[in-house]
CSV table of N, CA and C in Angstrom, one decimal:
chain,number,residue,atom,x,y,z
A,1,THR,N,0.8,-1.2,0.0
A,1,THR,CA,0.0,0.0,0.0
A,1,THR,C,0.9,1.2,0.0
A,2,LEU,N,0.2,2.3,-0.4
A,2,LEU,CA,1.0,3.6,-0.4
A,2,LEU,C,1.3,4.1,1.0
A,3,PHE,N,0.4,3.8,1.9
A,3,PHE,CA,0.6,4.3,3.3
A,3,PHE,C,0.4,3.2,4.2
A,4,PRO,N,1.5,2.6,4.7
A,4,PRO,CA,1.4,1.4,5.5
A,4,PRO,C,0.8,1.6,6.9
A,5,TYR,N,0.6,2.8,7.3
A,5,TYR,CA,0.2,3.0,8.7
A,5,TYR,C,-1.3,3.3,8.8
A,6,THR,N,-2.1,2.9,7.8
A,6,THR,CA,-3.5,3.2,7.9
A,6,THR,C,-4.2,2.6,9.1
A,7,THR,N,-3.6,1.5,9.6
A,7,THR,CA,-4.2,0.8,10.7
A,7,THR,C,-4.2,1.7,12.0
A,8,LEU,N,-3.3,2.6,12.0
A,8,LEU,CA,-3.2,3.6,13.1
A,8,LEU,C,-4.4,4.5,13.2
A,9,PHE,N,-5.1,4.7,12.1
A,9,PHE,CA,-6.1,5.7,12.0
A,9,PHE,C,-7.5,5.0,12.0
A,10,ARG,N,-7.6,3.7,12.1
A,10,ARG,CA,-8.9,3.1,12.2
A,10,ARG,C,-9.5,3.3,13.6
A,11,SER,N,-10.8,3.3,13.6
A,11,SER,CA,-11.4,3.5,14.9
A,11,SER,C,-11.2,2.2,15.7
A,12,PRO,N,-11.1,2.4,17.0
A,12,PRO,CA,-10.8,1.2,17.8
A,12,PRO,C,-11.9,0.2,17.8
A,13,THR,N,-11.6,-1.1,18.0
A,13,THR,CA,-12.6,-2.1,18.0
A,13,THR,C,-13.4,-2.0,19.3
A,14,PRO,N,-14.7,-2.1,19.2
A,14,PRO,CA,-15.5,-2.0,20.4
A,14,PRO,C,-15.1,-3.1,21.4
A,15,GLN,N,-15.1,-2.7,22.7
A,15,GLN,CA,-14.7,-3.7,23.7
A,15,GLN,C,-15.9,-4.5,24.0
A,16,THR,N,-15.6,-5.8,24.3
A,16,THR,CA,-16.7,-6.7,24.8
A,16,THR,C,-16.9,-6.5,26.3
A,17,ASP,N,-18.0,-7.0,26.7
A,17,ASP,CA,-18.3,-7.0,28.2
A,17,ASP,C,-17.2,-7.6,29.0
A,18,ALA,N,-16.6,-8.7,28.5
A,18,ALA,CA,-15.5,-9.4,29.2
A,18,ALA,C,-14.3,-8.4,29.2
A,19,ASP,N,-14.0,-7.7,28.1
A,19,ASP,CA,-12.9,-6.8,28.1
A,19,ASP,C,-13.1,-5.7,29.1
A,20,LEU,N,-14.3,-5.1,29.2
A,20,LEU,CA,-14.6,-4.0,30.1
A,20,LEU,C,-14.5,-4.5,31.6
A,21,VAL,N,-15.0,-5.7,31.8
A,21,VAL,CA,-15.0,-6.2,33.2
A,21,VAL,C,-13.6,-6.5,33.6
A,22,ARG,N,-12.8,-7.1,32.7
A,22,ARG,CA,-11.4,-7.4,33.0
A,22,ARG,C,-10.6,-6.1,33.3
A,23,GLU,N,-10.8,-5.1,32.4
A,23,GLU,CA,-10.1,-3.9,32.5
A,23,GLU,C,-10.4,-3.2,33.9
A,24,SER,N,-11.7,-3.2,34.2
A,24,SER,CA,-12.1,-2.5,35.5
A,24,SER,C,-11.6,-3.3,36.7
A,25,CYS,N,-11.5,-4.6,36.6
A,25,CYS,CA,-10.9,-5.4,37.7
A,25,CYS,C,-9.5,-5.0,37.9
A,26,ALA,N,-8.8,-4.8,36.8
A,26,ALA,CA,-7.4,-4.4,36.9
A,26,ALA,C,-7.2,-3.1,37.6
A,27,TRP,N,-8.1,-2.2,37.5
A,27,TRP,CA,-8.0,-0.9,38.2
A,27,TRP,C,-8.0,-1.1,39.7
A,28,PHE,N,-8.6,-2.1,40.3
A,28,PHE,CA,-8.6,-2.2,41.7
A,28,PHE,C,-7.8,-3.5,42.2
A,29,ALA,N,-7.0,-4.0,41.3
A,29,ALA,CA,-6.3,-5.3,41.6
A,29,ALA,C,-5.3,-5.1,42.7
A,30,GLY,N,-4.8,-3.9,42.9
A,30,GLY,CA,-3.8,-3.7,44.0
A,30,GLY,C,-4.4,-3.7,45.4
A,31,ASP,N,-5.8,-3.7,45.5
A,31,ASP,CA,-6.5,-3.6,46.8
A,31,ASP,C,-7.7,-4.5,46.8
A,32,ARG,N,-7.4,-5.8,46.4
A,32,ARG,CA,-8.5,-6.7,46.4
A,32,ARG,C,-9.2,-6.9,47.7
A,33,ALA,N,-8.4,-7.1,48.8
A,33,ALA,CA,-9.1,-7.3,50.1
A,33,ALA,C,-9.9,-6.1,50.5
A,34,GLY,N,-9.3,-4.9,50.3
A,34,GLY,CA,-10.1,-3.7,50.6
A,34,GLY,C,-11.3,-3.5,49.8
A,35,CYS,N,-11.3,-3.9,48.5
A,35,CYS,CA,-12.4,-3.8,47.6
A,35,CYS,C,-13.5,-4.8,48.1
A,36,GLY,N,-13.1,-6.0,48.5
A,36,GLY,CA,-14.0,-7.0,49.0
A,36,GLY,C,-14.6,-6.6,50.3
A,37,TYR,N,-13.9,-5.9,51.1
A,37,TYR,CA,-14.4,-5.5,52.4
A,37,TYR,C,-15.4,-4.3,52.1
A,38,ARG,N,-15.1,-3.5,51.2
A,38,ARG,CA,-16.1,-2.4,50.9
A,38,ARG,C,-17.4,-2.9,50.3
A,39,PHE,N,-17.2,-4.1,49.6
A,39,PHE,CA,-18.5,-4.7,49.1
A,39,PHE,C,-19.4,-5.1,50.3
A,40,TYR,N,-18.8,-5.7,51.3
A,40,TYR,CA,-19.6,-6.1,52.4
A,40,TYR,C,-20.1,-4.9,53.2
A,41,VAL,N,-19.4,-3.8,53.3
A,41,VAL,CA,-19.9,-2.6,53.9
A,41,VAL,C,-21.2,-2.2,53.1
A,42,GLN,N,-21.1,-2.2,51.8
A,42,GLN,CA,-22.2,-1.8,50.9
A,42,GLN,C,-23.4,-2.8,51.1
A,43,LEU,N,-23.1,-4.1,51.1
A,43,LEU,CA,-24.1,-5.1,51.3
A,43,LEU,C,-24.9,-4.9,52.6
A,44,PHE,N,-24.2,-4.7,53.7
A,44,PHE,CA,-24.8,-4.5,55.0
A,44,PHE,C,-25.6,-3.2,55.1
A,45,ALA,N,-25.1,-2.2,54.3
A,45,ALA,CA,-25.9,-0.9,54.3
A,45,ALA,C,-27.2,-1.1,53.6
A,46,ILE,N,-27.2,-1.9,52.5
A,46,ILE,CA,-28.4,-2.2,51.8
A,46,ILE,C,-29.3,-3.2,52.5
A,47,ALA,N,-28.7,-4.2,53.1
A,47,ALA,CA,-29.5,-5.3,53.8
A,47,ALA,C,-28.9,-5.6,55.1
A,48,PRO,N,-29.1,-4.8,56.1
A,48,PRO,CA,-28.5,-4.9,57.4
A,48,PRO,C,-28.7,-6.3,58.1
A,49,ALA,N,-29.8,-6.9,57.8
A,49,ALA,CA,-30.1,-8.2,58.4
A,49,ALA,C,-29.2,-9.3,58.1
A,50,LEU,N,-28.5,-9.2,56.9
A,50,LEU,CA,-27.6,-10.2,56.5
A,50,LEU,C,-26.4,-10.3,57.4
A,51,LYS,N,-26.0,-9.2,58.0
A,51,LYS,CA,-24.9,-9.2,59.0
A,51,LYS,C,-25.2,-10.1,60.2
A,52,THR,N,-26.4,-10.2,60.6
A,52,THR,CA,-26.7,-10.9,61.8
A,52,THR,C,-27.3,-12.3,61.4
A,53,THR,N,-27.5,-12.6,60.1
A,53,THR,CA,-28.0,-13.9,59.8
A,53,THR,C,-26.9,-14.7,59.0
A,54,LEU,N,-26.8,-14.5,57.7
A,54,LEU,CA,-25.8,-15.2,56.9
A,54,LEU,C,-24.4,-15.0,57.3
A,55,PHE,N,-24.1,-13.8,57.7
A,55,PHE,CA,-22.7,-13.5,58.0
A,55,PHE,C,-22.4,-13.3,59.5
A,56,ALA,N,-23.3,-13.8,60.4
A,56,ALA,CA,-23.2,-13.6,61.8
A,56,ALA,C,-21.8,-14.1,62.4
A,57,LYS,N,-21.3,-15.2,61.8
A,57,LYS,CA,-20.1,-15.7,62.4
A,57,LYS,C,-18.9,-15.6,61.4
A,58,ALA,N,-19.1,-14.8,60.4
A,58,ALA,CA,-18.1,-14.7,59.3
A,58,ALA,C,-16.9,-13.8,59.8
A,59,ASP,N,-15.7,-14.1,59.4
A,59,ASP,CA,-14.6,-13.2,59.6
A,59,ASP,C,-14.6,-12.4,58.3
A,60,LEU,N,-15.0,-11.2,58.3
A,60,LEU,CA,-15.2,-10.4,57.1
A,60,LEU,C,-13.9,-10.2,56.3
A,61,GLN,N,-12.8,-10.1,57.0
A,61,GLN,CA,-11.5,-9.9,56.3
A,61,GLN,C,-11.3,-11.1,55.4
A,62,LYS,N,-11.5,-12.3,56.0
A,62,LYS,CA,-11.2,-13.6,55.2
A,62,LYS,C,-12.3,-13.7,54.1
A,63,GLN,N,-13.5,-13.4,54.5
A,63,GLN,CA,-14.6,-13.5,53.5
A,63,GLN,C,-14.4,-12.5,52.3
A,64,ALA,N,-13.9,-11.3,52.6
A,64,ALA,CA,-13.7,-10.4,51.6
A,64,ALA,C,-12.6,-10.9,50.6
A,65,LEU,N,-11.6,-11.5,51.2
A,65,LEU,CA,-10.5,-12.0,50.3
A,65,LEU,C,-11.0,-13.2,49.5
A,66,ARG,N,-11.8,-14.1,50.1
A,66,ARG,CA,-12.4,-15.2,49.3
A,66,ARG,C,-13.3,-14.7,48.2
A,67,LEU,N,-14.1,-13.7,48.5
A,67,LEU,CA,-14.9,-13.1,47.5
A,67,LEU,C,-14.1,-12.6,46.3
A,68,MET,N,-13.1,-11.9,46.6
A,68,MET,CA,-12.3,-11.3,45.5
A,68,MET,C,-11.5,-12.4,44.7
A,69,GLU,N,-11.1,-13.4,45.4
A,69,GLU,CA,-10.4,-14.5,44.7
A,69,GLU,C,-11.4,-15.2,43.8
A,70,MET,N,-12.7,-15.3,44.2
A,70,MET,CA,-13.7,-15.9,43.3
A,70,MET,C,-14.0,-15.0,42.2
A,71,VAL,N,-14.1,-13.7,42.4
A,71,VAL,CA,-14.3,-12.8,41.3
A,71,VAL,C,-13.2,-12.8,40.3
A,72,ASP,N,-12.0,-12.9,40.8
A,72,ASP,CA,-10.8,-13.0,39.9
A,72,ASP,C,-10.8,-14.2,39.1
A,73,ALA,N,-11.2,-15.4,39.7
A,73,ALA,CA,-11.3,-16.6,39.0
A,73,ALA,C,-12.3,-16.6,37.9
A,74,ALA,N,-13.5,-16.0,38.3
A,74,ALA,CA,-14.6,-15.9,37.3
A,74,ALA,C,-14.2,-15.0,36.2
A,75,VAL,N,-13.6,-13.9,36.4
A,75,VAL,CA,-13.2,-12.9,35.4
A,75,VAL,C,-12.2,-13.6,34.4
A,76,LYS,N,-11.3,-14.4,34.9
A,76,LYS,CA,-10.4,-15.1,34.0
A,76,LYS,C,-11.1,-16.1,33.1
A,77,LEU,N,-12.3,-16.5,33.5
A,77,LEU,CA,-13.0,-17.5,32.7
A,77,LEU,C,-14.2,-16.9,31.8
A,78,LEU,N,-14.2,-15.6,31.8
A,78,LEU,CA,-15.3,-14.9,31.0
A,78,LEU,C,-15.4,-15.3,29.6
A,79,ASP,N,-14.2,-15.6,29.0
A,79,ASP,CA,-14.2,-16.0,27.6
A,79,ASP,C,-14.3,-17.5,27.4
A,80,LYS,N,-14.6,-18.2,28.5
A,80,LYS,CA,-14.7,-19.6,28.4
A,80,LYS,C,-15.9,-20.1,29.2
A,81,PRO,N,-17.1,-19.7,28.6
A,81,PRO,CA,-18.4,-20.0,29.3
A,81,PRO,C,-18.6,-21.5,29.6
A,82,ASN,N,-18.0,-22.4,28.7
A,82,ASN,CA,-18.2,-23.8,29.0
A,82,ASN,C,-17.5,-24.3,30.3
A,83,ASP,N,-16.4,-23.5,30.7
A,83,ASP,CA,-15.7,-23.7,31.9
A,83,ASP,C,-16.4,-23.0,33.1
A,84,LEU,N,-16.8,-21.7,32.8
A,84,LEU,CA,-17.4,-20.8,33.8
A,84,LEU,C,-18.7,-21.3,34.3
A,85,ILE,N,-19.6,-21.7,33.5
A,85,ILE,CA,-21.0,-22.0,33.9
A,85,ILE,C,-21.0,-23.1,34.9
A,86,PRO,N,-20.3,-24.2,34.7
A,86,PRO,CA,-20.4,-25.3,35.8
A,86,PRO,C,-19.8,-24.8,37.1
A,87,VAL,N,-18.8,-23.9,37.0
A,87,VAL,CA,-18.2,-23.4,38.3
A,87,VAL,C,-19.3,-22.6,39.0
A,88,LEU,N,-20.0,-21.7,38.3
A,88,LEU,CA,-21.0,-20.9,38.9
A,88,LEU,C,-22.2,-21.7,39.4
A,89,ARG,N,-22.6,-22.7,38.7
A,89,ARG,CA,-23.7,-23.6,39.2
A,89,ARG,C,-23.2,-24.3,40.5
A,90,ASP,N,-22.0,-24.8,40.5
A,90,ASP,CA,-21.5,-25.4,41.8
A,90,ASP,C,-21.5,-24.4,42.9
A,91,LEU,N,-21.0,-23.2,42.6
A,91,LEU,CA,-21.0,-22.1,43.6
A,91,LEU,C,-22.4,-21.8,44.1
A,92,GLY,N,-23.4,-21.8,43.2
A,92,GLY,CA,-24.7,-21.6,43.7
A,92,GLY,C,-25.2,-22.7,44.6
A,93,GLU,N,-24.9,-23.9,44.3
A,93,GLU,CA,-25.2,-25.0,45.2
A,93,GLU,C,-24.6,-24.8,46.6
A,94,ARG,N,-23.3,-24.5,46.5
A,94,ARG,CA,-22.6,-24.3,47.8
A,94,ARG,C,-23.2,-23.1,48.6
A,95,HIS,N,-23.6,-22.1,47.9
A,95,HIS,CA,-24.2,-20.9,48.6
A,95,HIS,C,-25.5,-21.3,49.2
A,96,ALA,N,-26.2,-22.2,48.6
A,96,ALA,CA,-27.5,-22.7,49.2
A,96,ALA,C,-27.2,-23.3,50.5
A,97,ALA,N,-26.1,-24.0,50.6
A,97,ALA,CA,-25.7,-24.7,51.9
A,97,ALA,C,-25.4,-23.7,53.0
A,98,TYR,N,-25.2,-22.4,52.6
A,98,TYR,CA,-24.9,-21.4,53.6
A,98,TYR,C,-26.2,-20.5,53.9
A,99,GLY,N,-27.3,-20.9,53.3
A,99,GLY,CA,-28.5,-20.2,53.5
A,99,GLY,C,-28.8,-19.1,52.5
A,100,VAL,N,-28.0,-19.0,51.5
A,100,VAL,CA,-28.3,-18.0,50.4
A,100,VAL,C,-29.5,-18.4,49.6
A,101,VAL,N,-30.4,-17.5,49.4
A,101,VAL,CA,-31.6,-17.8,48.6
A,101,VAL,C,-31.7,-16.8,47.4
A,102,ALA,N,-32.5,-17.1,46.4
A,102,ALA,CA,-32.6,-16.3,45.2
A,102,ALA,C,-32.7,-14.8,45.5
A,103,ALA,N,-33.5,-14.4,46.5
A,103,ALA,CA,-33.7,-13.0,46.8
A,103,ALA,C,-32.4,-12.3,47.2
A,104,HIS,N,-31.4,-13.0,47.6
A,104,HIS,CA,-30.1,-12.4,48.1
A,104,HIS,C,-29.3,-11.9,46.9
A,105,TYR,N,-29.5,-12.5,45.7
A,105,TYR,CA,-28.6,-12.2,44.6
A,105,TYR,C,-28.8,-10.8,44.0
A,106,PRO,N,-30.0,-10.3,43.9
A,106,PRO,CA,-30.1,-8.9,43.4
A,106,PRO,C,-29.5,-7.9,44.4
A,107,VAL,N,-29.6,-8.2,45.7
A,107,VAL,CA,-29.0,-7.3,46.7
A,107,VAL,C,-27.5,-7.3,46.6
A,108,ALA,N,-26.9,-8.5,46.3
A,108,ALA,CA,-25.5,-8.6,46.1
A,108,ALA,C,-25.1,-7.8,44.9
A,109,GLY,N,-25.9,-7.9,43.8
A,109,GLY,CA,-25.7,-7.2,42.6
A,109,GLY,C,-25.7,-5.7,42.8
A,110,GLU,N,-26.6,-5.2,43.6
A,110,GLU,CA,-26.7,-3.8,43.9
A,110,GLU,C,-25.5,-3.3,44.7
A,111,ALA,N,-25.0,-4.2,45.7
A,111,ALA,CA,-23.8,-3.9,46.5
A,111,ALA,C,-22.6,-3.9,45.6
A,112,LEU,N,-22.5,-4.8,44.6
A,112,LEU,CA,-21.4,-4.8,43.7
A,112,LEU,C,-21.3,-3.6,42.9
A,113,VAL,N,-22.4,-3.1,42.3
A,113,VAL,CA,-22.5,-1.9,41.5
A,113,VAL,C,-22.1,-0.7,42.3
A,114,ALA,N,-22.6,-0.6,43.5
A,114,ALA,CA,-22.3,0.5,44.4
A,114,ALA,C,-20.8,0.5,44.7
A,115,THR,N,-20.2,-0.7,45.0
A,115,THR,CA,-18.8,-0.8,45.3
A,115,THR,C,-18.0,-0.3,44.1
A,116,LEU,N,-18.3,-0.8,43.0
A,116,LEU,CA,-17.6,-0.5,41.8
A,116,LEU,C,-17.7,1.0,41.5
A,117,ALA,N,-18.8,1.6,41.6
A,117,ALA,CA,-19.0,3.0,41.3
A,117,ALA,C,-18.2,3.8,42.3
A,118,ALA,N,-18.2,3.5,43.6
A,118,ALA,CA,-17.4,4.2,44.5
A,118,ALA,C,-15.9,4.0,44.3
A,119,GLY,N,-15.5,2.8,44.0
A,119,GLY,CA,-14.1,2.5,43.8
A,119,GLY,C,-13.5,3.0,42.5
A,120,LEU,N,-14.3,3.0,41.4
A,120,LEU,CA,-13.7,3.4,40.1
A,120,LEU,C,-14.0,4.8,39.8
A,121,GLY,N,-14.9,5.5,40.5
A,121,GLY,CA,-15.2,6.9,40.2
A,121,GLY,C,-15.6,7.1,38.8
A,122,ALA,N,-14.9,8.1,38.1
A,122,ALA,CA,-15.2,8.5,36.8
A,122,ALA,C,-14.9,7.3,35.8
A,123,LYS,N,-14.1,6.4,36.1
A,123,LYS,CA,-13.9,5.2,35.2
A,123,LYS,C,-15.0,4.3,35.2
A,124,PHE,N,-16.0,4.4,36.1
A,124,PHE,CA,-17.2,3.6,36.1
A,124,PHE,C,-18.2,4.3,35.2
A,125,THR,N,-17.9,4.2,33.9
A,125,THR,CA,-18.8,4.8,32.9
A,125,THR,C,-20.1,4.0,32.7
A,126,ASP,N,-21.0,4.5,31.9
A,126,ASP,CA,-22.2,3.8,31.6
A,126,ASP,C,-21.9,2.5,30.9
A,127,GLU,N,-20.9,2.5,30.0
A,127,GLU,CA,-20.5,1.3,29.3
A,127,GLU,C,-19.9,0.2,30.2
A,128,VAL,N,-19.1,0.7,31.2
A,128,VAL,CA,-18.5,-0.3,32.2
A,128,VAL,C,-19.6,-0.8,33.1
A,129,LYS,N,-20.5,0.1,33.5
A,129,LYS,CA,-21.6,-0.3,34.4
A,129,LYS,C,-22.5,-1.4,33.6
A,130,GLY,N,-22.8,-1.1,32.4
A,130,GLY,CA,-23.6,-2.0,31.6
A,130,GLY,C,-23.0,-3.4,31.5
A,131,ALA,N,-21.6,-3.4,31.2
A,131,ALA,CA,-20.9,-4.7,31.1
A,131,ALA,C,-21.0,-5.4,32.4
A,132,TRP,N,-20.8,-4.8,33.6
A,132,TRP,CA,-20.9,-5.4,34.8
A,132,TRP,C,-22.3,-5.9,35.1
A,133,LEU,N,-23.3,-5.1,34.8
A,133,LEU,CA,-24.7,-5.6,35.0
A,133,LEU,C,-25.1,-6.8,34.2
A,134,ARG,N,-24.6,-6.8,32.9
A,134,ARG,CA,-24.9,-8.0,32.1
A,134,ARG,C,-24.1,-9.2,32.6
A,135,THR,N,-22.9,-9.0,33.0
A,135,THR,CA,-22.1,-10.1,33.5
A,135,THR,C,-22.6,-10.6,34.8
A,136,TYR,N,-23.0,-9.7,35.7
A,136,TYR,CA,-23.6,-10.2,36.9
A,136,TYR,C,-24.9,-10.9,36.7
A,137,GLY,N,-25.7,-10.4,35.7
A,137,GLY,CA,-26.9,-11.1,35.4
A,137,GLY,C,-26.7,-12.6,35.1
A,138,VAL,N,-25.7,-12.9,34.3
A,138,VAL,CA,-25.3,-14.3,34.0
A,138,VAL,C,-24.9,-15.0,35.3
A,139,ILE,N,-24.1,-14.4,36.0
A,139,ILE,CA,-23.6,-15.0,37.3
A,139,ILE,C,-24.8,-15.3,38.2
A,140,GLN,N,-25.7,-14.3,38.4
A,140,GLN,CA,-26.8,-14.4,39.3
A,140,GLN,C,-27.7,-15.5,38.8
A,141,THR,N,-28.1,-15.5,37.5
A,141,THR,CA,-29.0,-16.5,37.0
A,141,THR,C,-28.4,-17.9,37.1
A,142,THR,N,-27.1,-18.1,36.8
A,142,THR,CA,-26.5,-19.4,36.9
A,142,THR,C,-26.4,-19.9,38.4
A,143,MET,N,-26.0,-19.0,39.3
A,143,MET,CA,-25.9,-19.4,40.7
A,143,MET,C,-27.3,-19.7,41.3
A,144,ILE,N,-28.3,-19.0,40.8
A,144,ILE,CA,-29.7,-19.3,41.3
A,144,ILE,C,-30.1,-20.7,40.8
A,145,GLU,N,-29.8,-21.0,39.5
A,145,GLU,CA,-30.0,-22.3,39.0
A,145,GLU,C,-29.3,-23.4,39.8
A,146,GLY,N,-28.1,-23.1,40.2
A,146,GLY,CA,-27.4,-24.1,41.1
A,146,GLY,C,-28.1,-24.3,42.4
A,147,GLY,N,-28.5,-23.2,43.0
A,147,GLY,CA,-29.2,-23.3,44.3
A,147,GLY,C,-30.6,-24.0,44.1
A,148,ALA,N,-31.2,-23.9,43.0
A,148,ALA,CA,-32.5,-24.6,42.7
A,148,ALA,C,-32.3,-26.0,42.2
A,149,SER,N,-31.1,-26.5,42.0
A,149,SER,CA,-30.9,-27.8,41.5
A,149,SER,C,-31.2,-28.8,42.7
A,150,PRO,N,-31.4,-30.1,42.4
A,150,PRO,CA,-31.7,-31.0,43.5
A,150,PRO,C,-30.7,-31.0,44.6
A,151,LYS,N,-29.4,-30.9,44.2
A,151,LYS,CA,-28.3,-30.8,45.2
A,151,LYS,C,-28.4,-29.5,46.0
A,152,GLY,N,-28.7,-28.4,45.3
A,152,GLY,CA,-28.8,-27.1,46.0
A,152,GLY,C,-30.0,-27.1,46.9
A,153,LYS,N,-31.1,-27.7,46.5
A,153,LYS,CA,-32.3,-27.7,47.4
A,153,LYS,C,-32.0,-28.6,48.6
A,154,ALA,N,-31.3,-29.7,48.4
A,154,ALA,CA,-31.0,-30.5,49.6
A,154,ALA,C,-30.1,-29.8,50.5
A,155,LEU,N,-29.1,-29.1,50.0
A,155,LEU,CA,-28.2,-28.4,50.9
A,155,LEU,C,-28.9,-27.2,51.6
A,156,SER,N,-29.9,-26.6,50.9
A,156,SER,CA,-30.6,-25.5,51.5
A,156,SER,C,-31.5,-26.0,52.7
A,157,GLN,N,-32.1,-27.2,52.4
A,157,GLN,CA,-32.9,-27.8,53.5
A,157,GLN,C,-32.1,-28.2,54.7
A,158,GLN,N,-30.9,-28.7,54.4
A,158,GLN,CA,-30.0,-29.0,55.5
A,158,GLN,C,-29.6,-27.8,56.3
A,159,TYR,N,-29.4,-26.7,55.6
A,159,TYR,CA,-29.1,-25.4,56.3
A,159,TYR,C,-30.3,-25.0,57.2
A,160,ALA,N,-31.5,-25.1,56.6
A,160,ALA,CA,-32.7,-24.6,57.3
A,160,ALA,C,-32.9,-25.5,58.6
A,161,ALA,N,-32.6,-26.8,58.5
A,161,ALA,CA,-32.8,-27.7,59.6
A,161,ALA,C,-31.8,-27.3,60.7
A,162,ARG,N,-30.5,-26.9,60.3
A,162,ARG,CA,-29.5,-26.6,61.3
A,162,ARG,C,-29.7,-25.2,61.9
A,163,ASN,N,-30.4,-24.3,61.2
A,163,ASN,CA,-30.5,-22.9,61.5
A,163,ASN,C,-31.9,-22.4,61.5
A,164,PRO,N,-32.8,-22.9,62.2
A,164,PRO,CA,-34.2,-22.5,62.1
A,164,PRO,C,-34.4,-21.1,62.5
A,165,SER,N,-33.6,-20.5,63.3
A,165,SER,CA,-33.8,-19.1,63.7
A,165,SER,C,-33.4,-18.1,62.6
A,166,LYS,N,-32.6,-18.6,61.6
A,166,LYS,CA,-32.1,-17.7,60.5
A,166,LYS,C,-33.0,-17.7,59.3
A,167,GLN,N,-34.2,-18.3,59.4
A,167,GLN,CA,-35.1,-18.3,58.2
A,167,GLN,C,-36.0,-17.1,58.2
């Protein structure tokens, strides 16, 4: 070609939801535990009862780190849905064993968005927010399916039998 640098002047390729989620995760990678802890602060501000029910005996520092490790693992699998979906279903089953029910997931999603908005500030654009909402929608749906599976229901019933006062 006459001008070999035409690729420099093309408009950028639109980013996928996975790209936007990964990029925004990288912005808070240096403070994963702090970000996880801020998530729980947001969660308890939205749903204070969770602090005295599901998380009554939780070490929030450890829980925050586990949360962020799981988010990191899920983000790494965003381009591999055949690997990610079974992991999320299993996670939904395990959460049923802790007393998590379908109604908790939208609350967690709200806390996630609030945490990201506060932590990312101006970088939390409408495009980034939309990518997170769509991504969390898949996570939420798949984990709820896991909790509603025969194994998830059995684990939920076992939790209810062990913890009648937390229902």
